């Protein structure tokens, strides 16, 4: 059993809390806080990660999922913890745009790289938004985007997981929605 406390808190999404792993500083744990949903987002994400694990050739823009862990707050999923050089959690694109520490122009090359990555790996993202993209700086003016939430195919019949044409269409549809959201900053 892994014991989580408030000192390990990283952040909160629409359905899950994220905490640092108390025994491994390179990991974080996502825990459901909407008990009505019975950990549905974690379950969906886990199933999707298991389905891509053998076919994906690079984890360059997404954290690796290590599977289920038992905590004092319930079952959670362990992932790579995306952090800066000091160990603090990387900030989201939304955070940087809100504070004007990055501009849309600064995002052009990293977004192009992320888009190419999603297309190359045929990764379906059901919630592609600026809050789910973290900026990991790799030098003074260089950063990489990491997609830390929303990776899954919610379709009842998951054709996009098996038919590249459908995958590309789905990725493009979600990508265009992201670009529209970014236009408002």
Coordinates of C-alpha atoms in Angstrom, one line a residue:
X1 CA 0.0 0.0 0.0
X2 CA 1.3 3.4 -1.0
X3 CA 0.4 6.2 1.5
X4 CA -0.5 9.5 -0.2
X5 CA -0.7 12.8 1.7
X6 CA -1.3 16.5 0.8
X7 CA 2.5 17.2 0.6
X8 CA 2.6 15.0 -2.5
X9 CA -0.2 16.9 -4.3
X10 CA 0.6 17.9 -7.9
X11 CA -2.7 19.0 -9.4
X12 CA -6.4 18.3 -10.2
X13 CA -8.1 17.6 -13.4
X14 CA -11.8 17.3 -14.1
X15 CA -12.1 13.9 -12.6
X16 CA -8.7 13.0 -11.0
X17 CA -6.2 14.2 -8.6
X18 CA -2.5 13.8 -9.4
X19 CA 0.1 13.1 -6.6
X20 CA 3.8 12.4 -6.7
X21 CA 4.7 8.9 -5.8
X22 CA 6.2 9.0 -2.3
X23 CA 8.9 6.4 -3.0
X24 CA 9.8 7.2 -6.6
X25 CA 10.3 10.8 -7.5
X26 CA 10.1 9.9 -11.2
X27 CA 6.5 8.8 -10.9
X28 CA 3.1 10.3 -10.2
X29 CA -0.2 8.6 -9.4
X30 CA -3.6 9.6 -10.8
X31 CA -6.5 9.0 -8.4
X32 CA -10.2 9.4 -9.2
X33 CA -12.1 11.8 -7.0
X34 CA -15.6 11.3 -8.6
X35 CA -16.5 8.1 -6.9
X36 CA -19.8 8.0 -8.8
X37 CA -17.8 7.2 -11.9
X38 CA -15.9 4.3 -10.3
X39 CA -12.5 5.2 -11.6
X40 CA -13.8 5.2 -15.2
X41 CA -11.3 7.7 -16.6
X42 CA -8.4 5.7 -15.1
X43 CA -9.9 2.4 -16.5
X44 CA -10.3 3.9 -20.0
X45 CA -6.9 5.3 -20.0
X46 CA -5.3 2.1 -18.8
X47 CA -7.1 0.0 -21.4
X48 CA -5.9 2.4 -24.1
X49 CA -2.3 2.5 -22.8
X50 CA -2.2 -1.3 -22.8
X51 CA -3.5 -1.4 -26.4
X52 CA -0.8 1.0 -27.7
X53 CA 2.1 -0.4 -25.6
X54 CA 3.2 -2.9 -28.1
X55 CA 2.8 -0.8 -31.3
X56 CA 4.1 2.5 -30.1
X57 CA 7.7 3.2 -31.1
X58 CA 8.3 6.3 -29.0
X59 CA 7.1 7.8 -25.7
X60 CA 8.6 11.2 -26.6
X61 CA 5.4 13.2 -25.9
X62 CA 3.4 11.1 -23.5
X63 CA 4.3 9.7 -20.1
X64 CA 4.6 5.9 -19.7
X65 CA 1.9 4.2 -17.8
X66 CA 3.2 1.7 -15.2
X67 CA -0.2 0.3 -14.2
X68 CA -2.3 0.1 -11.1
X69 CA -1.1 0.9 -7.6
X70 CA -3.0 0.5 -4.3
X71 CA -3.0 3.7 -2.2
X72 CA -4.7 4.8 1.1
X73 CA -7.0 6.9 -1.2
X74 CA -8.0 3.9 -3.5
X75 CA -6.6 2.4 -6.6
X76 CA -4.6 4.7 -8.9
X77 CA -2.5 4.7 -12.1
X78 CA 1.2 5.3 -11.9
X79 CA 2.8 7.4 -14.7
X80 CA 6.0 9.1 -15.5
X81 CA 6.1 12.4 -13.6
X82 CA 6.8 15.3 -16.0
X83 CA 8.8 17.8 -14.0
X84 CA 11.4 20.5 -14.4
X85 CA 15.1 20.4 -13.3
X86 CA 14.1 21.3 -9.7
X87 CA 11.5 18.5 -9.5
X88 CA 8.5 20.8 -9.7
X89 CA 5.7 19.8 -12.0
X90 CA 5.9 21.2 -15.5
X91 CA 3.3 23.9 -16.2
X92 CA 0.6 23.6 -18.9
X93 CA 0.3 25.4 -22.1
X94 CA -2.8 27.1 -20.6
X95 CA -0.7 28.3 -17.6
X96 CA 1.9 29.8 -19.9
X97 CA -0.5 31.5 -22.2
X98 CA -2.6 32.9 -19.3
X99 CA 0.6 34.5 -17.9
X100 CA 2.0 35.5 -21.3
X101 CA 5.2 33.6 -20.6
X102 CA 4.7 31.9 -24.0
X103 CA 3.0 33.2 -27.2
X104 CA 1.3 31.3 -29.9
X105 CA 4.3 31.8 -32.1
X106 CA 6.5 30.1 -29.4
X107 CA 4.2 27.1 -29.6
X108 CA 4.3 26.7 -33.4
X109 CA 7.3 24.4 -33.6
X110 CA 6.5 22.3 -30.5
X111 CA 2.9 21.9 -31.7
X112 CA 4.0 20.9 -35.2
X113 CA 6.3 18.2 -33.6
X114 CA 3.4 17.0 -31.3
X115 CA 1.0 16.8 -34.3
X116 CA 3.5 14.8 -36.3
X117 CA 4.1 12.5 -33.3
X118 CA 0.3 11.9 -32.9
X119 CA -0.1 11.1 -36.6
X120 CA 3.0 8.9 -36.7
X121 CA 2.0 6.9 -33.7
X122 CA -1.7 7.1 -34.5
X123 CA -2.6 8.1 -31.0
X124 CA -6.2 9.0 -30.3
X125 CA -6.8 11.9 -27.9
X126 CA -10.3 12.5 -26.7
X127 CA -9.5 15.6 -24.7
X128 CA -6.9 17.6 -26.5
X129 CA -6.8 21.0 -24.8
X130 CA -4.1 23.4 -23.5
X131 CA -4.6 22.2 -19.9
X132 CA -3.5 18.7 -20.8
X133 CA -0.4 19.8 -22.6
X134 CA 2.7 20.3 -20.4
X135 CA 5.8 22.3 -21.4
X136 CA 9.0 20.7 -20.4
X137 CA 11.8 23.2 -21.0
X138 CA 15.0 21.6 -22.4
X139 CA 17.2 24.7 -22.4
X140 CA 16.6 28.4 -22.4
X141 CA 14.3 28.7 -25.4
X142 CA 13.5 25.1 -26.2
X143 CA 10.7 23.0 -24.8
X144 CA 8.8 19.8 -25.6
X145 CA 5.1 19.3 -25.2
X146 CA 3.8 16.3 -23.2
X147 CA 0.2 15.1 -23.4
X148 CA -0.6 14.1 -19.9
X149 CA -4.3 13.4 -19.9
X150 CA -7.1 12.6 -22.3
X151 CA -5.3 9.8 -24.3
X152 CA -8.0 7.2 -25.2
X153 CA -10.5 6.3 -27.8
X154 CA -14.0 6.8 -26.4
X155 CA -15.8 5.4 -29.5
X156 CA -18.0 2.4 -28.9
X157 CA -16.6 0.7 -32.0
X158 CA -12.9 1.7 -32.0
X159 CA -12.3 1.6 -35.7
X160 CA -9.7 4.4 -35.4
X161 CA -7.5 2.0 -33.4
X162 CA -7.3 -0.3 -36.3
X163 CA -7.8 1.7 -39.5
X164 CA -5.1 4.4 -40.1
X165 CA -7.5 6.5 -42.2
X166 CA -10.0 6.8 -39.4
X167 CA -7.2 7.4 -36.9
X168 CA -5.8 10.3 -39.0
X169 CA -9.3 11.8 -39.4
X170 CA -10.0 11.6 -35.7
X171 CA -6.6 13.1 -34.8
X172 CA -7.2 15.9 -37.3
X173 CA -10.7 16.6 -35.8
X174 CA -9.4 16.9 -32.3
X175 CA -6.3 18.8 -33.4
X176 CA -8.4 21.4 -35.2
X177 CA -10.5 21.9 -32.0
X178 CA -7.2 22.5 -30.1
X179 CA -6.1 25.1 -32.6
X180 CA -9.4 26.9 -32.3
X181 CA -9.0 27.0 -28.5
X182 CA -5.5 28.4 -28.8
X183 CA -6.8 31.2 -31.1
X184 CA -8.6 32.7 -28.1
X185 CA -5.3 33.5 -26.2

